[in-house]
XYZ file of C-alpha atoms in Angstrom:
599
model
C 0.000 0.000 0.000
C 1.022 3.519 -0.605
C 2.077 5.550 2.031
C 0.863 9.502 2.428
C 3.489 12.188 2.727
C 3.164 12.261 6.522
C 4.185 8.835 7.133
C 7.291 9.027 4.600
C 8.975 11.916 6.435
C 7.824 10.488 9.983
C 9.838 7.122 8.600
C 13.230 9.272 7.799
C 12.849 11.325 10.916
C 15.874 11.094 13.603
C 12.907 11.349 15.904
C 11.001 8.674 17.514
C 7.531 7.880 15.610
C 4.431 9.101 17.532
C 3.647 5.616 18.957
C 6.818 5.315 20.034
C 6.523 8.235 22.236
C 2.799 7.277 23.316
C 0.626 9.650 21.400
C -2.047 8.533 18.883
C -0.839 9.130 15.289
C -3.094 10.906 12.813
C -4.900 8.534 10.602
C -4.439 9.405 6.715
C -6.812 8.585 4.631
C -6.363 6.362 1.900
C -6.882 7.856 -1.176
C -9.411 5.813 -3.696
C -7.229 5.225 -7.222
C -10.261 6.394 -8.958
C -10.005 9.974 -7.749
C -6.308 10.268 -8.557
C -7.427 9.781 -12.279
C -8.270 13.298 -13.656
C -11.733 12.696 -15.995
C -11.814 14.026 -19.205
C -13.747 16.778 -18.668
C -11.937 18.036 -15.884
C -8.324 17.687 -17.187
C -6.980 20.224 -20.310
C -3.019 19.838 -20.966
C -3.678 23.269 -22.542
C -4.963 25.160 -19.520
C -2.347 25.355 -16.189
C -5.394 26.271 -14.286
C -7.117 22.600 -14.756
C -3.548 21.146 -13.967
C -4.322 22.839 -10.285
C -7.567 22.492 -9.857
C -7.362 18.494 -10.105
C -3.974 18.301 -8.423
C -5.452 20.185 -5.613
C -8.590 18.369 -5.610
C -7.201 14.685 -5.787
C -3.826 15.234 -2.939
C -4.825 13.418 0.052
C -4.899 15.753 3.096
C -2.346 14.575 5.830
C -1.236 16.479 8.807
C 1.004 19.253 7.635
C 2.220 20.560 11.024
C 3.697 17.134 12.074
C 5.346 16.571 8.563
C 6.416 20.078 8.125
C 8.179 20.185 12.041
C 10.101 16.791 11.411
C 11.305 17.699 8.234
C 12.730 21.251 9.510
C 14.428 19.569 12.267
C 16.033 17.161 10.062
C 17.444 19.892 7.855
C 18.378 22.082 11.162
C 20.268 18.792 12.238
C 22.063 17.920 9.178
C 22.760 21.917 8.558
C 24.836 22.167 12.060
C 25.991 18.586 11.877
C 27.999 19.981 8.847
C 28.815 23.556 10.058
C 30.612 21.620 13.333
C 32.397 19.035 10.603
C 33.569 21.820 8.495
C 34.975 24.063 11.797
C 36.782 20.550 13.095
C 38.046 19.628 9.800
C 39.449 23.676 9.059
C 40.642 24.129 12.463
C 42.633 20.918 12.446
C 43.940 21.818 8.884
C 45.177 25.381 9.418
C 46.211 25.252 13.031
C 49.736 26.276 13.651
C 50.497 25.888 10.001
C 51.598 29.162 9.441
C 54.634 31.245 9.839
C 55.369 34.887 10.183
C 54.851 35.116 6.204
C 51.736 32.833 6.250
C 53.198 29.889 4.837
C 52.241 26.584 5.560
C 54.682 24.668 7.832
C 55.184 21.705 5.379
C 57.341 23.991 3.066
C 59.857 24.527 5.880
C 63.614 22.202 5.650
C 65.004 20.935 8.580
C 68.936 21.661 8.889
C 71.626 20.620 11.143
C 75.238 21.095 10.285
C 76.287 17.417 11.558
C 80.074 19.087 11.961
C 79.292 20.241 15.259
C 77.872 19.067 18.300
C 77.268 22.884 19.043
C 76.446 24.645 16.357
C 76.114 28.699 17.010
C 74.403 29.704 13.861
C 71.494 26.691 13.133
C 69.156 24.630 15.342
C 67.706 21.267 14.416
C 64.181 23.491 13.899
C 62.775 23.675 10.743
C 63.698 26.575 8.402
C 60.595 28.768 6.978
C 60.667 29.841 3.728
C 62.759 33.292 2.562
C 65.090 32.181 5.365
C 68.743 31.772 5.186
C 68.939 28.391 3.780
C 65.072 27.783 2.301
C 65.321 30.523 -0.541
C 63.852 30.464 -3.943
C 65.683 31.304 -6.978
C 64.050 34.546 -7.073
C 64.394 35.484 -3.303
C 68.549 34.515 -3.688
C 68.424 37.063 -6.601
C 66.694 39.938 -5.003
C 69.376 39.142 -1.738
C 72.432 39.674 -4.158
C 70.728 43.141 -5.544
C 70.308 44.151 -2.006
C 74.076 43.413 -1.129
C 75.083 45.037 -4.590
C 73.238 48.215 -3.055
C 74.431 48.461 0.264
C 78.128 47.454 -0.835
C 77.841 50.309 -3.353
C 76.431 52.568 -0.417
C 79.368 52.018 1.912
C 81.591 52.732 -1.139
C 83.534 48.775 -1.228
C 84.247 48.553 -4.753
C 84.886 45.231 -6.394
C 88.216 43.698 -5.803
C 89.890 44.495 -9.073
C 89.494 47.944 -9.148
C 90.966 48.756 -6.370
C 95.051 49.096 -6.319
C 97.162 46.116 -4.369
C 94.162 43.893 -4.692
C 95.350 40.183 -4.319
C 92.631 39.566 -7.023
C 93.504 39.748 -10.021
C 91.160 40.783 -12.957
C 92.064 37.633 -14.918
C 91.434 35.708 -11.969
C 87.638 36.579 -11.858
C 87.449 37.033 -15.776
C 88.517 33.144 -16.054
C 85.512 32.197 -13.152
C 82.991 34.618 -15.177
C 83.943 32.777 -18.427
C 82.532 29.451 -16.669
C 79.108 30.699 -16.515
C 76.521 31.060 -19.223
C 75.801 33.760 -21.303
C 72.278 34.246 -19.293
C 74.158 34.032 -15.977
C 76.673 36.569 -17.299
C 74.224 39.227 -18.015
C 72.575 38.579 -14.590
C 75.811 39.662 -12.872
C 76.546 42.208 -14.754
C 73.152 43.948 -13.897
C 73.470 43.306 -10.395
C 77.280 44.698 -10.112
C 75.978 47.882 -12.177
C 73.125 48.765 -10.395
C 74.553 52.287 -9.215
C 76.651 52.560 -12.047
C 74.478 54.599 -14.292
C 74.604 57.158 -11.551
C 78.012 57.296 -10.713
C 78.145 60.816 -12.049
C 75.462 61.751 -9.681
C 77.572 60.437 -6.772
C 76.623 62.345 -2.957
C 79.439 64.868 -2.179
C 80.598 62.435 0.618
C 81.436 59.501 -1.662
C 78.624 57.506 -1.247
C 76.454 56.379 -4.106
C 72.567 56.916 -5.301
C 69.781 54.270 -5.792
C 69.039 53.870 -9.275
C 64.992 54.468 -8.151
C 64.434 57.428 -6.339
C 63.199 55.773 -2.864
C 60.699 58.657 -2.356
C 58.075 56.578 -4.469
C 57.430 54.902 -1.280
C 56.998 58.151 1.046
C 53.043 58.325 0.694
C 51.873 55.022 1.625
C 55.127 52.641 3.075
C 56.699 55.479 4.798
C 55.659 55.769 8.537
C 58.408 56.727 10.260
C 60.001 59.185 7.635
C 62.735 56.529 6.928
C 63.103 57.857 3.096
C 64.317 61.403 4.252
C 66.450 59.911 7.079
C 67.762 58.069 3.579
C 68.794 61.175 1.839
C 70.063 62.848 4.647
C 72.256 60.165 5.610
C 73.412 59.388 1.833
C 74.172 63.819 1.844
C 75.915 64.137 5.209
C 77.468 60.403 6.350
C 80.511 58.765 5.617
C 80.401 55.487 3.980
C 82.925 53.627 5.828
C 81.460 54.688 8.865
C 78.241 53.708 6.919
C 80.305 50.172 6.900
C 81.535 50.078 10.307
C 77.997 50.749 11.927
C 76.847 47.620 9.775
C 79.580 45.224 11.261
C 79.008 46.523 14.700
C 75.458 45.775 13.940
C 75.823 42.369 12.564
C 77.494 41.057 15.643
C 76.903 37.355 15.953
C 74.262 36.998 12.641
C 75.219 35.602 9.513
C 75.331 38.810 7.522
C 72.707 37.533 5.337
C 70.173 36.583 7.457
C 70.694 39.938 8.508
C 69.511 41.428 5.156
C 66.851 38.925 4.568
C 64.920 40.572 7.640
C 64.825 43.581 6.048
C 64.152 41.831 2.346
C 61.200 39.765 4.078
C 60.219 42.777 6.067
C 60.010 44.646 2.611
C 57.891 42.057 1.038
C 61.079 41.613 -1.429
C 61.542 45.318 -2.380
C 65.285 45.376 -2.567
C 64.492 50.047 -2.708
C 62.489 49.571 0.627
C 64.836 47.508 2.182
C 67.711 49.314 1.630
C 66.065 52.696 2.797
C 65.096 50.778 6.120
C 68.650 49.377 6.573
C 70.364 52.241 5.878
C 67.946 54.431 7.990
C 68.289 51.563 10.888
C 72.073 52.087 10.975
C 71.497 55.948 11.520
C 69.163 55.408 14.382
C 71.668 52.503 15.874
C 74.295 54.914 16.373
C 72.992 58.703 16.795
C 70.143 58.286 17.998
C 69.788 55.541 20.544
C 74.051 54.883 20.521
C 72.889 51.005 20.471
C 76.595 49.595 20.637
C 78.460 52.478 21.639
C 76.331 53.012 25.087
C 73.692 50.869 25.648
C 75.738 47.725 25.080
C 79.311 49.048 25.893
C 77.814 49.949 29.022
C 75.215 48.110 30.627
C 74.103 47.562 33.984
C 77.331 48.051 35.248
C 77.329 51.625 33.886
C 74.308 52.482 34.954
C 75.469 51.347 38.729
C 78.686 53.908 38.036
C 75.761 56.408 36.947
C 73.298 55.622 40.082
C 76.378 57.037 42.147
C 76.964 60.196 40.316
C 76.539 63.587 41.819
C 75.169 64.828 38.786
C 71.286 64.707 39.576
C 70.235 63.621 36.124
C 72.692 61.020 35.140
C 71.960 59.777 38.852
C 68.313 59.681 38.030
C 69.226 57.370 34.824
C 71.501 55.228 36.035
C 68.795 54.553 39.003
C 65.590 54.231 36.573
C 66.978 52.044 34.790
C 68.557 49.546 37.777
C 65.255 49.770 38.909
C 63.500 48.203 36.125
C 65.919 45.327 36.446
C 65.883 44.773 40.349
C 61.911 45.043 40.072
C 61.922 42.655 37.060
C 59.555 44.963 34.836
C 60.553 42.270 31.749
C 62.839 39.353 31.665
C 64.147 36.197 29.152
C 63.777 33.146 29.924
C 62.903 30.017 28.282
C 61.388 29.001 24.753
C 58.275 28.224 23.618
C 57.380 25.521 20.873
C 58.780 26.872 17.889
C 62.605 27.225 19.897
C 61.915 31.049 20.026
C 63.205 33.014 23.397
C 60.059 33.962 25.603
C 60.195 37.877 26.991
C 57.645 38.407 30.227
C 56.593 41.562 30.566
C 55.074 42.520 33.820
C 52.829 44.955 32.964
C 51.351 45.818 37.121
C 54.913 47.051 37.783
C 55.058 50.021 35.346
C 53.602 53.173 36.238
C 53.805 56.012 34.130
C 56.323 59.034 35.315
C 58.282 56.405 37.643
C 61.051 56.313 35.456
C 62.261 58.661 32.464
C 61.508 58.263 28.795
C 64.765 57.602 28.107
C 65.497 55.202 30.527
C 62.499 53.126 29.586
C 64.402 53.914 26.148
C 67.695 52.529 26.791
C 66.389 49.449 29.028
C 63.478 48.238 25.983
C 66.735 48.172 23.778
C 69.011 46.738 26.196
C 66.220 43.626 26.206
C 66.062 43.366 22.249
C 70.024 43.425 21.878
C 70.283 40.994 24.306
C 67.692 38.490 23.016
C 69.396 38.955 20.246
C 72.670 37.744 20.947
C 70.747 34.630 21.612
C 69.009 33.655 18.786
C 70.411 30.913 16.602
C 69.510 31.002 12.887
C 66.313 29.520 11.748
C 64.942 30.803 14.981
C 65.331 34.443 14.770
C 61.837 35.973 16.558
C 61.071 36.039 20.122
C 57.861 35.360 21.769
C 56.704 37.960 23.903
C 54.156 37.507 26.807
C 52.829 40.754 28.379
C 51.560 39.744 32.112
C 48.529 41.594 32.724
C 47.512 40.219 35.764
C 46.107 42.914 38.530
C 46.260 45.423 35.952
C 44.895 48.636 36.477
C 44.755 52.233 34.450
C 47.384 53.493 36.478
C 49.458 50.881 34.680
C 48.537 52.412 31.139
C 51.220 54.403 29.895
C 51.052 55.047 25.750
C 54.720 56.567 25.320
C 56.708 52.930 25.741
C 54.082 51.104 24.244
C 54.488 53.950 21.088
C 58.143 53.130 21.066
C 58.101 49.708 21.304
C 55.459 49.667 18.107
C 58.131 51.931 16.118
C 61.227 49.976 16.597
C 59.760 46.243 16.421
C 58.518 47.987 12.674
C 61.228 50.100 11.740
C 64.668 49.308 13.602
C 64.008 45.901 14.288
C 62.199 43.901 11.201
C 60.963 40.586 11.621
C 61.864 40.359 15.014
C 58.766 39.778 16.664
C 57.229 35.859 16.214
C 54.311 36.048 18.903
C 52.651 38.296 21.375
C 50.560 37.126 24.157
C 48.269 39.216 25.761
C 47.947 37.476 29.047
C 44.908 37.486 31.353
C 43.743 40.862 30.254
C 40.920 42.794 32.235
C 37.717 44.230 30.453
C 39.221 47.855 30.966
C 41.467 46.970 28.077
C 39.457 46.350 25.723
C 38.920 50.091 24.831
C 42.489 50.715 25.319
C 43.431 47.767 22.942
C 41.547 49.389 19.999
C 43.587 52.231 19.929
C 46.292 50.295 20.152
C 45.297 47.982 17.301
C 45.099 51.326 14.951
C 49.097 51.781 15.568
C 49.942 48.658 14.249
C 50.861 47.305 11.400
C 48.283 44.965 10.150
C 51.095 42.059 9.529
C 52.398 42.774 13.611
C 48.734 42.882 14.649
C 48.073 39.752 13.210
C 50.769 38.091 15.555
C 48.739 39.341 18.806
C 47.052 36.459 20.570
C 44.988 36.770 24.007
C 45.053 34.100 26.351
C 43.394 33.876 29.702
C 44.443 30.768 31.360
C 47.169 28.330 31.285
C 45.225 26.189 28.747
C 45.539 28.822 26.844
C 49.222 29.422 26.788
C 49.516 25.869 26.491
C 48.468 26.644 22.551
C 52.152 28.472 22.309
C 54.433 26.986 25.584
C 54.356 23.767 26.746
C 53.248 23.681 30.285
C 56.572 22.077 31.947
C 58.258 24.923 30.382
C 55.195 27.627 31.624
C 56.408 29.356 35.045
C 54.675 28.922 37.914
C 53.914 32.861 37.985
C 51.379 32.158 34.836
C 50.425 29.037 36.418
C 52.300 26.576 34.884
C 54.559 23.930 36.202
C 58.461 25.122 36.010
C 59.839 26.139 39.690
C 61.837 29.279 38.698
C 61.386 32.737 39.163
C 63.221 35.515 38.602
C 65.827 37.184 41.213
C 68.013 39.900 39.909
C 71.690 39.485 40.302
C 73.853 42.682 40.881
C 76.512 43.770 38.879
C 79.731 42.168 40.166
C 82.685 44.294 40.674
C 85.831 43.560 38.041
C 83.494 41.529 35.930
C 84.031 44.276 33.316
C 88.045 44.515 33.632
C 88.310 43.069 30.156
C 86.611 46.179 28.150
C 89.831 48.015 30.244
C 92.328 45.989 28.048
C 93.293 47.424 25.035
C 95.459 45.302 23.241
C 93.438 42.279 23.163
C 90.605 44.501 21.816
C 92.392 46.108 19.190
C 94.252 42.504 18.187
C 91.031 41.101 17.740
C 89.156 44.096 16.056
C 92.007 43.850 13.432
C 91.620 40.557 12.883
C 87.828 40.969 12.360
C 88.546 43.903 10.124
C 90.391 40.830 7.658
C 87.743 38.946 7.957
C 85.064 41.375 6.585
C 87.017 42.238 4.225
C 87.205 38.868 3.070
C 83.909 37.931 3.141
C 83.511 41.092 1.081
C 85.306 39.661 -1.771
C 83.523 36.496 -1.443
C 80.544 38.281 -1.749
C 81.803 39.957 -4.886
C 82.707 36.666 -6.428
C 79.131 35.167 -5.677
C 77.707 37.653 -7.364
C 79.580 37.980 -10.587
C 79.253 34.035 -10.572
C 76.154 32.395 -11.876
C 74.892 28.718 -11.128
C 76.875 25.216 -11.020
C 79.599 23.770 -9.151
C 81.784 27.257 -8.924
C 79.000 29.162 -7.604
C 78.169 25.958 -4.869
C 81.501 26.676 -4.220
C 81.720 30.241 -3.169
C 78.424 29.916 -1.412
C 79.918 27.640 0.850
C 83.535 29.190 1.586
C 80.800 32.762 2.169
C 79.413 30.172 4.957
C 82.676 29.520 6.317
C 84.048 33.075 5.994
C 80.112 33.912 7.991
C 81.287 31.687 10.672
C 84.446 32.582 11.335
C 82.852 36.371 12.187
C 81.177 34.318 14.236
C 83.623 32.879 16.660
C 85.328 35.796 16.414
C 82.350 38.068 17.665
C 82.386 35.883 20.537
C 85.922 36.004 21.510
C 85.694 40.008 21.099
C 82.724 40.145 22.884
C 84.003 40.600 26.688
C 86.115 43.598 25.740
C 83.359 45.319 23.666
C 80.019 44.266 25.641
C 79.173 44.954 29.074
C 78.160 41.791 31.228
C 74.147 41.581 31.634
C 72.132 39.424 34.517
C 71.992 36.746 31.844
C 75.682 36.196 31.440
C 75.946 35.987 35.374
C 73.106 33.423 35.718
C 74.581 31.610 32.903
C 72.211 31.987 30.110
C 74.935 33.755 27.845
C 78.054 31.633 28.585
C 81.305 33.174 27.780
C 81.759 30.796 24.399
C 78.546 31.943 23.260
C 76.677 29.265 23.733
C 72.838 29.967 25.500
C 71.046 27.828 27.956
C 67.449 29.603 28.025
C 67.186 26.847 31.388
C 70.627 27.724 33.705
C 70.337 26.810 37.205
C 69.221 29.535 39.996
C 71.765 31.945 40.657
C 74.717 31.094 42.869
C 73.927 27.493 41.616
C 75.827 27.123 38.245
C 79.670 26.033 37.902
C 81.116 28.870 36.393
C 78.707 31.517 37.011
C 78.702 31.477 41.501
C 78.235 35.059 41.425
C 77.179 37.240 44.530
C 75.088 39.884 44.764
C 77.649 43.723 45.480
C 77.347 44.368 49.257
C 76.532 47.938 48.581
C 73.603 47.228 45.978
C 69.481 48.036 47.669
C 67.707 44.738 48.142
C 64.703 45.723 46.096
C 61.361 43.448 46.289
C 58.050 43.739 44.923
C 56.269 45.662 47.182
C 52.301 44.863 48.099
C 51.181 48.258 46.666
C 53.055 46.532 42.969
C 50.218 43.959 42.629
C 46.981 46.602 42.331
């Protein structure tokens, strides 16, 4: 027997039938075959209307508000049965696949030089794409236009046309021969970038881009960086251009270096040159990165916190008090190997300390995180404690800084930000925030509110027990130790080892020179790798330079920073560690965090 419409939805409901639940079903009645046949009279294929009229007139009348119910709930069931599959099935896809440049994490290579047991320029983490040792053709091309430019800007020229070289021009027109005709005219572009403008030459020596950089003032120039460009290009010297670069490089592989600024850029070799450049004027007149902040330290700042000179008293004590009170700190990694930075917000109030103290000690962090980075790796995580926080705790000046110098001075620096347990009350303050940002930088802000949470980015044996987590450390400022900066006293060591640096620049100069005038194949494999070697040997040699040119930090007495350059982000508790039993001076304040710090 045929079944009405009623019964055939009640049969594919998810729902029990009417019996089944105890309630007397609605009886349909069945219809009589004789009525479903439309008569002859009634029935006209040329008129619609007589189509209706018996359709109408023959359909069985069932219950329409039981059939009509089930069948919405079905399709309400089915409709959010597939909305949750689709969430799961995205959210498992896409999670954590991304890097800084939003590509997926299954285009990353894993390297580990296996000639070291150590190895102070690579981890065994994977390498994301545009970084040193995952680039495409393409991205390895627009890195040798960007050395091309800055070379030209800090007035190297290539080895054979300079007098004395030890390279001779036949030399490097044999290793050009090797290469195709297509390679050859490659190089040549790249070596003559400037050289259509070499009439047009800055009064100082230094050379012009062959695009005029200004292009880029109206929309990509927030901080002013092109006319910091000029002026710098008008007024500067380019070897001490150069020597601000080398100081800057430091530990890095030079061109991981330039790739920050390349990636930074999206691959504009004119942007990235203008923000390097720019960078290197802001390094050393502005904030006198390596020539104060490093060179001195916290143990300057104790000499200053002594001074009779009210103001250089009141710096030296700001910024020993943002230590002591542990305002931020490094320690640890998270899951990508990347070094974590707490930042306490409850224990900044606005006016405590002086702008340029809060200066000097957000720049004294950065330097130092950097020095422990090791290539892939080269962001830090950054977790900014709000607990207890409190409007009195809102200051926009530092946070204002910290914006411009993560985006300008310091490109592709920042991996993560946590925003850590934050109150309602910053919710307004957050959307003015946002508007400062660069939309790539805001897009690395996360908000957490529990330790689940941070369990996303930190695995919980490595989360300190301050956020909830289960490592037993916290942090305890050690004082500056008196002698531990004797060596920066020594000269001849310092200059011994400066010179020998100086060789070694210059020689990875020339390499540089060679790589690009080569092309592809075995010769240009070649030169790649002695560049590598000549990278690492500026390496070890940073770090036996580094006592007589850096000041010594609360990480190298804890034994974070060891004195070979190697970094445990896990070093026993102070006064626990074999080569690093350091006491506190006797003369130093025992500072604590005070009741009225946790508001």
């Amino acid at each position: 027997m045929r079944r009405c419409a009623c019964q055939r939805l009640f049969s594919r409901s998810v729902f029990p039938s009417p019996t089944q639940r105890g309630v007397q079903p609605a009886v349909c009645p069945s219809p009589n075959p004789h009525q479903l046949r439309p008569g002859p009279s009634s029935y006209s294929p040329s008129d619609p209307s007589s189509r209706r009229r018996n359709f109408h007139s023959t359909r069985p009348r069932a219950q329409p508000l039981q059939a009509s119910s089930s069948a919405y709930v079905l399709v309400l069931g089915i409709a959010c049965g597939s909305a949750l599959l689709f969430e799961y099935i995205v959210r498992n896809n896409f999670r954590g696949a991304r890097d800084n440049d939003g590509t997926d994490t299954e285009h990353r290579v894993s390297h580990k030089p296996a000639q070291h047991t150590y190895d102070y320029f690579y981890t065994d983490m994977p390498i994301p794409p545009g970084h040193l040792g995952n680039l495409t053709p393409d991205q390895e091309a627009k890195l040798q236009d960007l050395w091309t430019a800055t070379l030209r800007v800090f007035g190297v020229e290539e080895p054979h046309h300079v007098s004395g070289t030890d390279t001779p021009l036949a030399e490097e027109e044999s290793t050009v021969a090797e290469v195709d005709g297509k390679d050859k005219k490659k190089s040549k572009r790249r070596l003559g970038v400037f050289k259509r403008h070499d009439k047009k030459d800055s009064s100082n020596g230094s050379a012009t881009p062959t695009k005029d950089p200004s292009r880029h003032a109206d929309s990509d120039d927030k901080y002013g960086q092109v006319k910091d460009f000029h002026e710098i290009l008008a007024t500067q010297d380019p070897e001490l251009l150069r020597a601000t670069f080398w100081s800057m490089v430091k530990a890095d592989h030079p061109d991981a270096l330039l790739l920050r600024f390349l990636r930074a850029r999206k691959w504009d070799v004119d942007k990235a040159l203008v923000m390097l450049i720019s960078t290197m004027r802001w390094r050393s007149q502005e904030q006198h990165v390596d020539d104060d902040v490093v060179l001195r330290g916290e143990g300057g700042a104790l000499e200053d916190s002594k001074s009779s000179d009210p103001a250089v008293k009141r710096e030296g004590d700001d910024f020993l008090a943002q230590l002591r009170l542990g305002k931020s700190f490094l320690h640890g990694t998270d899951k990508e190997g990347r070094p974590l930075c707490f930042v306490r917000v409850r224990l900044h109030r606005g006016g405590e300390q002086t702008e340029r103290a809060l200066e000097r000690y957000t720049v004294y962090v950065i330097e130092t995180a950097r020095l422990a980075l090791r290539p892939p790796v080269e962001t830090a995580c950054i977790i900014f404690d709000m607990s207890h926080f409190t409007m009195a705790n809102m200051d926009y000046t530092p946070v204002k800084f910290m914006i411009k110098i993560f985006e300008a001075n310091y490109p592709e620096s920042l991996g993560a930000v946590l925003v850590h347990k934050a109150p309602w009350i910053f919710q307004g303050i957050w959307k003015i925030i946002r508007g400062w940002l660069d939309p790539v930088v805001a897009g690395k802000v996360h908000f957490t509110s529990d330790v689940t949470d941070l369990e996303k980015f930190i695995p919980k044996s490595q989360i300190i027990k301050e956020l909830d987590g289960d490592e037993d450390w916290e942090y305890k400022y050690v004082e500056p130790v008196p002698g531990e900066n004797d060596a920066m006293k020594e000269e001849g060591p310092r200059k011994e080892l400066e010179a020998a640096r100086d060789v070694e620049v210059r020689e990875y100069e020339k390499k540089t020179f060679e790589w690009l005038a080569t092309g592809t194949g075995a010769e240009a494999d070649k030169i790649k790798e002695d560049r590598n070697s000549r990278a690492r040997q500026l390496n070890e040699n940073y770090w036996k330079l580094d006592k007589y040119v850096r000041a010594r930090t609360y990480y190298d007495r804890t034994g974070m920073i060891l004195p070979d350059g190697k970094i445990n982000f896990y070093p026993p508790p102070p006064g626990k560690a074999e080569t690093h039993n350091l006491a506190p001076t006797s003369n130093a304040p025992n500072v604590e965090t005070s009741a009225d710090d946790l508001d």
